[in-house]
Amino acid sequence: MIKIEIPNPDVVLTKQKQLGEKVEAVISSQYGFTDYHRIPRDKGGIILLFNAEDELLFVGKARKLRPRVKKHFEDTVSPIKAHRDEVYKIAVSIVEDPTEREIYETYIINKQHAKYNIDKVFYK
């Protein structure tokens, strides 16, 4: 039997109320996430999006984490585009190996029943 342990998050961003003027990431900041600089730009890994009740909404993987996280809040084709207001917390785990990222993503989606992942679902 293969035992997989979900990696602990290296960076966790939590939604915050906007005070004062909007910041550089105008579209992203409207959803309350402005401290993207804490996410490594050139590292690969796993992205987990949670709501305020700590329910897992979406799991994704990326070769470059920061641009991918920002795209989820700015892109018109993101799988969570209709649910962006629901996201309260973003957890990012650095995983450099692409094969490991794929395994972790599929495992987390099925183990924790990510609400908005429709691909790679085996539990239905």
mmCIF file with all atom_site columns, C-alpha atoms in Angstrom:
data_model
loop_
_atom_site.group_PDB
_atom_site.id
_atom_site.type_symbol
_atom_site.label_atom_id
_atom_site.label_alt_id
_atom_site.label_comp_id
_atom_site.label_asym_id
_atom_site.label_entity_id
_atom_site.label_seq_id
_atom_site.pdbx_PDB_ins_code
_atom_site.Cartn_x
_atom_site.Cartn_y
_atom_site.Cartn_z
_atom_site.occupancy
_atom_site.B_iso_or_equiv
_atom_site.pdbx_formal_charge
_atom_site.auth_seq_id
_atom_site.auth_comp_id
_atom_site.auth_asym_id
_atom_site.auth_atom_id
_atom_site.pdbx_PDB_model_num
ATOM 1   C CA . MET A 1 1   ? 0.000   0.000  0.000   1.00 0.00 ? 1   MET A CA 1
ATOM 2   C CA . ILE A 1 2   ? 1.214   3.477  -0.854  1.00 0.00 ? 2   ILE A CA 1
ATOM 3   C CA . LYS A 1 3   ? 1.017   6.038  1.930   1.00 0.00 ? 3   LYS A CA 1
ATOM 4   C CA . ILE A 1 4   ? 0.736   9.663  0.847   1.00 0.00 ? 4   ILE A CA 1
ATOM 5   C CA . GLU A 1 5   ? 1.018   12.527 3.309   1.00 0.00 ? 5   GLU A CA 1
ATOM 6   C CA . ILE A 1 6   ? -0.393  15.871 2.243   1.00 0.00 ? 6   ILE A CA 1
ATOM 7   C CA . PRO A 1 7   ? 2.368   18.487 2.455   1.00 0.00 ? 7   PRO A CA 1
ATOM 8   C CA . ASN A 1 8   ? 1.983   21.278 4.991   1.00 0.00 ? 8   ASN A CA 1
ATOM 9   C CA . PRO A 1 9   ? 1.398   24.707 3.460   1.00 0.00 ? 9   PRO A CA 1
ATOM 10  C CA . ASP A 1 10  ? 4.462   26.907 3.079   1.00 0.00 ? 10  ASP A CA 1
ATOM 11  C CA . VAL A 1 11  ? 2.390   30.095 2.654   1.00 0.00 ? 11  VAL A CA 1
ATOM 12  C CA . VAL A 1 12  ? -1.180  30.836 3.752   1.00 0.00 ? 12  VAL A CA 1
ATOM 13  C CA . LEU A 1 13  ? -3.003  33.989 2.601   1.00 0.00 ? 13  LEU A CA 1
ATOM 14  C CA . THR A 1 14  ? -6.246  35.037 4.274   1.00 0.00 ? 14  THR A CA 1
ATOM 15  C CA . LYS A 1 15  ? -8.839  37.431 2.879   1.00 0.00 ? 15  LYS A CA 1
ATOM 16  C CA . GLN A 1 16  ? -8.578  40.910 4.336   1.00 0.00 ? 16  GLN A CA 1
ATOM 17  C CA . LYS A 1 17  ? -10.762 43.986 4.184   1.00 0.00 ? 17  LYS A CA 1
ATOM 18  C CA . GLN A 1 18  ? -9.466  46.671 1.831   1.00 0.00 ? 18  GLN A CA 1
ATOM 19  C CA . LEU A 1 19  ? -8.362  49.801 3.649   1.00 0.00 ? 19  LEU A CA 1
ATOM 20  C CA . GLY A 1 20  ? -7.523  52.982 1.789   1.00 0.00 ? 20  GLY A CA 1
ATOM 21  C CA . GLU A 1 21  ? -6.627  52.937 -1.875  1.00 0.00 ? 21  GLU A CA 1
ATOM 22  C CA . LYS A 1 22  ? -6.560  49.856 -4.069  1.00 0.00 ? 22  LYS A CA 1
ATOM 23  C CA . VAL A 1 23  ? -3.171  48.246 -4.527  1.00 0.00 ? 23  VAL A CA 1
ATOM 24  C CA . GLU A 1 24  ? -1.251  47.273 -7.643  1.00 0.00 ? 24  GLU A CA 1
ATOM 25  C CA . ALA A 1 25  ? -3.223  44.055 -8.290  1.00 0.00 ? 25  ALA A CA 1
ATOM 26  C CA . VAL A 1 26  ? -6.525  45.841 -8.845  1.00 0.00 ? 26  VAL A CA 1
ATOM 27  C CA . ILE A 1 27  ? -8.675  42.879 -9.923  1.00 0.00 ? 27  ILE A CA 1
ATOM 28  C CA . SER A 1 28  ? -7.198  40.501 -7.355  1.00 0.00 ? 28  SER A CA 1
ATOM 29  C CA . SER A 1 29  ? -7.434  43.006 -4.513  1.00 0.00 ? 29  SER A CA 1
ATOM 30  C CA . GLN A 1 30  ? -11.204 43.296 -4.979  1.00 0.00 ? 30  GLN A CA 1
ATOM 31  C CA . TYR A 1 31  ? -11.405 39.728 -3.609  1.00 0.00 ? 31  TYR A CA 1
ATOM 32  C CA . GLY A 1 32  ? -9.332  40.663 -0.546  1.00 0.00 ? 32  GLY A CA 1
ATOM 33  C CA . PHE A 1 33  ? -5.981  39.075 -1.438  1.00 0.00 ? 33  PHE A CA 1
ATOM 34  C CA . THR A 1 34  ? -3.199  41.607 -1.811  1.00 0.00 ? 34  THR A CA 1
ATOM 35  C CA . ASP A 1 35  ? -0.087  39.958 -0.347  1.00 0.00 ? 35  ASP A CA 1
ATOM 36  C CA . TYR A 1 36  ? 0.806   37.744 -3.309  1.00 0.00 ? 36  TYR A CA 1
ATOM 37  C CA . HIS A 1 37  ? 4.437   38.755 -2.821  1.00 0.00 ? 37  HIS A CA 1
ATOM 38  C CA . ARG A 1 38  ? 4.631   36.107 -0.066  1.00 0.00 ? 38  ARG A CA 1
ATOM 39  C CA . ILE A 1 39  ? 4.119   33.340 -2.659  1.00 0.00 ? 39  ILE A CA 1
ATOM 40  C CA . PRO A 1 40  ? 7.329   32.299 -4.466  1.00 0.00 ? 40  PRO A CA 1
ATOM 41  C CA . ARG A 1 41  ? 7.318   33.425 -8.093  1.00 0.00 ? 41  ARG A CA 1
ATOM 42  C CA . ASP A 1 42  ? 9.487   30.717 -9.678  1.00 0.00 ? 42  ASP A CA 1
ATOM 43  C CA . LYS A 1 43  ? 8.637   27.655 -7.581  1.00 0.00 ? 43  LYS A CA 1
ATOM 44  C CA . GLY A 1 44  ? 6.165   24.925 -8.453  1.00 0.00 ? 44  GLY A CA 1
ATOM 45  C CA . GLY A 1 45  ? 3.604   23.488 -6.110  1.00 0.00 ? 45  GLY A CA 1
ATOM 46  C CA . ILE A 1 46  ? 0.056   22.836 -5.005  1.00 0.00 ? 46  ILE A CA 1
ATOM 47  C CA . ILE A 1 47  ? -2.633  25.491 -4.453  1.00 0.00 ? 47  ILE A CA 1
ATOM 48  C CA . LEU A 1 48  ? -5.568  24.898 -2.093  1.00 0.00 ? 48  LEU A CA 1
ATOM 49  C CA . LEU A 1 49  ? -8.486  27.336 -1.898  1.00 0.00 ? 49  LEU A CA 1
ATOM 50  C CA . PHE A 1 50  ? -10.743 27.283 1.184   1.00 0.00 ? 50  PHE A CA 1
ATOM 51  C CA . ASN A 1 51  ? -13.925 29.089 2.216   1.00 0.00 ? 51  ASN A CA 1
ATOM 52  C CA . ALA A 1 52  ? -14.545 30.794 5.591   1.00 0.00 ? 52  ALA A CA 1
ATOM 53  C CA . GLU A 1 53  ? -15.748 27.485 7.101   1.00 0.00 ? 53  GLU A CA 1
ATOM 54  C CA . ASP A 1 54  ? -12.411 25.884 6.123   1.00 0.00 ? 54  ASP A CA 1
ATOM 55  C CA . GLU A 1 55  ? -14.096 23.728 3.441   1.00 0.00 ? 55  GLU A CA 1
ATOM 56  C CA . LEU A 1 56  ? -11.809 22.829 0.552   1.00 0.00 ? 56  LEU A CA 1
ATOM 57  C CA . LEU A 1 57  ? -13.146 24.502 -2.584  1.00 0.00 ? 57  LEU A CA 1
ATOM 58  C CA . PHE A 1 58  ? -10.470 23.850 -5.194  1.00 0.00 ? 58  PHE A CA 1
ATOM 59  C CA . VAL A 1 59  ? -7.075  22.189 -5.608  1.00 0.00 ? 59  VAL A CA 1
ATOM 60  C CA . GLY A 1 60  ? -4.666  23.125 -8.367  1.00 0.00 ? 60  GLY A CA 1
ATOM 61  C CA . LYS A 1 61  ? -1.036  22.699 -9.307  1.00 0.00 ? 61  LYS A CA 1
ATOM 62  C CA . ALA A 1 62  ? 1.404   25.051 -11.013 1.00 0.00 ? 62  ALA A CA 1
ATOM 63  C CA . ARG A 1 63  ? 4.939   25.242 -12.362 1.00 0.00 ? 63  ARG A CA 1
ATOM 64  C CA . LYS A 1 64  ? 5.071   28.869 -11.206 1.00 0.00 ? 64  LYS A CA 1
ATOM 65  C CA . LEU A 1 65  ? 2.894   29.472 -8.170  1.00 0.00 ? 65  LEU A CA 1
ATOM 66  C CA . ARG A 1 66  ? 2.418   33.236 -7.892  1.00 0.00 ? 66  ARG A CA 1
ATOM 67  C CA . PRO A 1 67  ? 1.254   33.867 -11.471 1.00 0.00 ? 67  PRO A CA 1
ATOM 68  C CA . ARG A 1 68  ? -1.095  30.880 -11.312 1.00 0.00 ? 68  ARG A CA 1
ATOM 69  C CA . VAL A 1 69  ? -2.721  31.968 -8.044  1.00 0.00 ? 69  VAL A CA 1
ATOM 70  C CA . LYS A 1 70  ? -3.243  35.473 -9.431  1.00 0.00 ? 70  LYS A CA 1
ATOM 71  C CA . LYS A 1 71  ? -4.731  34.043 -12.644 1.00 0.00 ? 71  LYS A CA 1
ATOM 72  C CA . HIS A 1 72  ? -7.422  32.248 -10.637 1.00 0.00 ? 72  HIS A CA 1
ATOM 73  C CA . PHE A 1 73  ? -8.709  35.689 -9.606  1.00 0.00 ? 73  PHE A CA 1
ATOM 74  C CA . GLU A 1 74  ? -8.152  37.526 -12.891 1.00 0.00 ? 74  GLU A CA 1
ATOM 75  C CA . ASP A 1 75  ? -8.730  34.969 -15.651 1.00 0.00 ? 75  ASP A CA 1
ATOM 76  C CA . THR A 1 76  ? -12.046 34.569 -17.458 1.00 0.00 ? 76  THR A CA 1
ATOM 77  C CA . VAL A 1 77  ? -11.591 30.797 -17.855 1.00 0.00 ? 77  VAL A CA 1
ATOM 78  C CA . SER A 1 78  ? -10.600 29.875 -14.292 1.00 0.00 ? 78  SER A CA 1
ATOM 79  C CA . PRO A 1 79  ? -12.599 26.932 -12.893 1.00 0.00 ? 79  PRO A CA 1
ATOM 80  C CA . ILE A 1 80  ? -13.458 29.043 -9.829  1.00 0.00 ? 80  ILE A CA 1
ATOM 81  C CA . LYS A 1 81  ? -14.449 32.238 -11.673 1.00 0.00 ? 81  LYS A CA 1
ATOM 82  C CA . ALA A 1 82  ? -18.061 32.027 -10.457 1.00 0.00 ? 82  ALA A CA 1
ATOM 83  C CA . HIS A 1 83  ? -16.957 31.285 -6.874  1.00 0.00 ? 83  HIS A CA 1
ATOM 84  C CA . ARG A 1 84  ? -14.166 33.829 -6.299  1.00 0.00 ? 84  ARG A CA 1
ATOM 85  C CA . ASP A 1 85  ? -16.103 35.667 -3.590  1.00 0.00 ? 85  ASP A CA 1
ATOM 86  C CA . GLU A 1 86  ? -16.364 32.410 -1.648  1.00 0.00 ? 86  GLU A CA 1
ATOM 87  C CA . VAL A 1 87  ? -12.575 31.996 -1.320  1.00 0.00 ? 87  VAL A CA 1
ATOM 88  C CA . TYR A 1 88  ? -11.378 33.051 2.129   1.00 0.00 ? 88  TYR A CA 1
ATOM 89  C CA . LYS A 1 89  ? -7.996  31.334 2.437   1.00 0.00 ? 89  LYS A CA 1
ATOM 90  C CA . ILE A 1 90  ? -5.285  30.314 -0.023  1.00 0.00 ? 90  ILE A CA 1
ATOM 91  C CA . ALA A 1 91  ? -2.749  27.689 1.078   1.00 0.00 ? 91  ALA A CA 1
ATOM 92  C CA . VAL A 1 92  ? 0.326   27.052 -1.056  1.00 0.00 ? 92  VAL A CA 1
ATOM 93  C CA . SER A 1 93  ? 2.721   24.104 -0.703  1.00 0.00 ? 93  SER A CA 1
ATOM 94  C CA . ILE A 1 94  ? 5.980   24.088 -2.634  1.00 0.00 ? 94  ILE A CA 1
ATOM 95  C CA . VAL A 1 95  ? 6.448   20.828 -4.568  1.00 0.00 ? 95  VAL A CA 1
ATOM 96  C CA . GLU A 1 96  ? 9.106   21.061 -7.270  1.00 0.00 ? 96  GLU A CA 1
ATOM 97  C CA . ASP A 1 97  ? 8.708   17.645 -8.911  1.00 0.00 ? 97  ASP A CA 1
ATOM 98  C CA . PRO A 1 98  ? 5.918   17.675 -11.564 1.00 0.00 ? 98  PRO A CA 1
ATOM 99  C CA . THR A 1 99  ? 5.029   14.018 -10.993 1.00 0.00 ? 99  THR A CA 1
ATOM 100 C CA . GLU A 1 100 ? 4.657   14.604 -7.255  1.00 0.00 ? 100 GLU A CA 1
ATOM 101 C CA . ARG A 1 101 ? 2.461   17.663 -7.931  1.00 0.00 ? 101 ARG A CA 1
ATOM 102 C CA . GLU A 1 102 ? 0.163   15.557 -10.098 1.00 0.00 ? 102 GLU A CA 1
ATOM 103 C CA . ILE A 1 103 ? -0.083  12.817 -7.454  1.00 0.00 ? 103 ILE A CA 1
ATOM 104 C CA . TYR A 1 104 ? -0.724  15.278 -4.609  1.00 0.00 ? 104 TYR A CA 1
ATOM 105 C CA . GLU A 1 105 ? -3.372  17.157 -6.594  1.00 0.00 ? 105 GLU A CA 1
ATOM 106 C CA . THR A 1 106 ? -5.318  13.997 -7.485  1.00 0.00 ? 106 THR A CA 1
ATOM 107 C CA . TYR A 1 107 ? -4.952  12.583 -3.966  1.00 0.00 ? 107 TYR A CA 1
ATOM 108 C CA . ILE A 1 108 ? -6.131  15.772 -2.231  1.00 0.00 ? 108 ILE A CA 1
ATOM 109 C CA . ILE A 1 109 ? -9.096  16.217 -4.594  1.00 0.00 ? 109 ILE A CA 1
ATOM 110 C CA . ASN A 1 110 ? -10.334 12.717 -3.818  1.00 0.00 ? 110 ASN A CA 1
ATOM 111 C CA . LYS A 1 111 ? -9.361  12.482 -0.150  1.00 0.00 ? 111 LYS A CA 1
ATOM 112 C CA . GLN A 1 112 ? -10.778 15.849 0.926   1.00 0.00 ? 112 GLN A CA 1
ATOM 113 C CA . HIS A 1 113 ? -13.567 16.086 -1.707  1.00 0.00 ? 113 HIS A CA 1
ATOM 114 C CA . ALA A 1 114 ? -12.705 19.465 -3.218  1.00 0.00 ? 114 ALA A CA 1
ATOM 115 C CA . LYS A 1 115 ? -16.005 21.151 -4.049  1.00 0.00 ? 115 LYS A CA 1
ATOM 116 C CA . TYR A 1 116 ? -15.210 22.704 -7.441  1.00 0.00 ? 116 TYR A CA 1
ATOM 117 C CA . ASN A 1 117 ? -12.761 20.222 -8.945  1.00 0.00 ? 117 ASN A CA 1
ATOM 118 C CA . ILE A 1 118 ? -14.608 18.254 -11.596 1.00 0.00 ? 118 ILE A CA 1
ATOM 119 C CA . ASP A 1 119 ? -11.642 16.575 -13.259 1.00 0.00 ? 119 ASP A CA 1
ATOM 120 C CA . LYS A 1 120 ? -9.728  13.782 -11.522 1.00 0.00 ? 120 LYS A CA 1
ATOM 121 C CA . VAL A 1 121 ? -12.676 12.902 -9.269  1.00 0.00 ? 121 VAL A CA 1
ATOM 122 C CA . PHE A 1 122 ? -12.972 9.202  -8.435  1.00 0.00 ? 122 PHE A CA 1
ATOM 123 C CA . TYR A 1 123 ? -15.300 9.269  -5.412  1.00 0.00 ? 123 TYR A CA 1
ATOM 124 C CA . LYS A 1 124 ? -18.639 9.983  -7.166  1.00 0.00 ? 124 LYS A CA 1
#
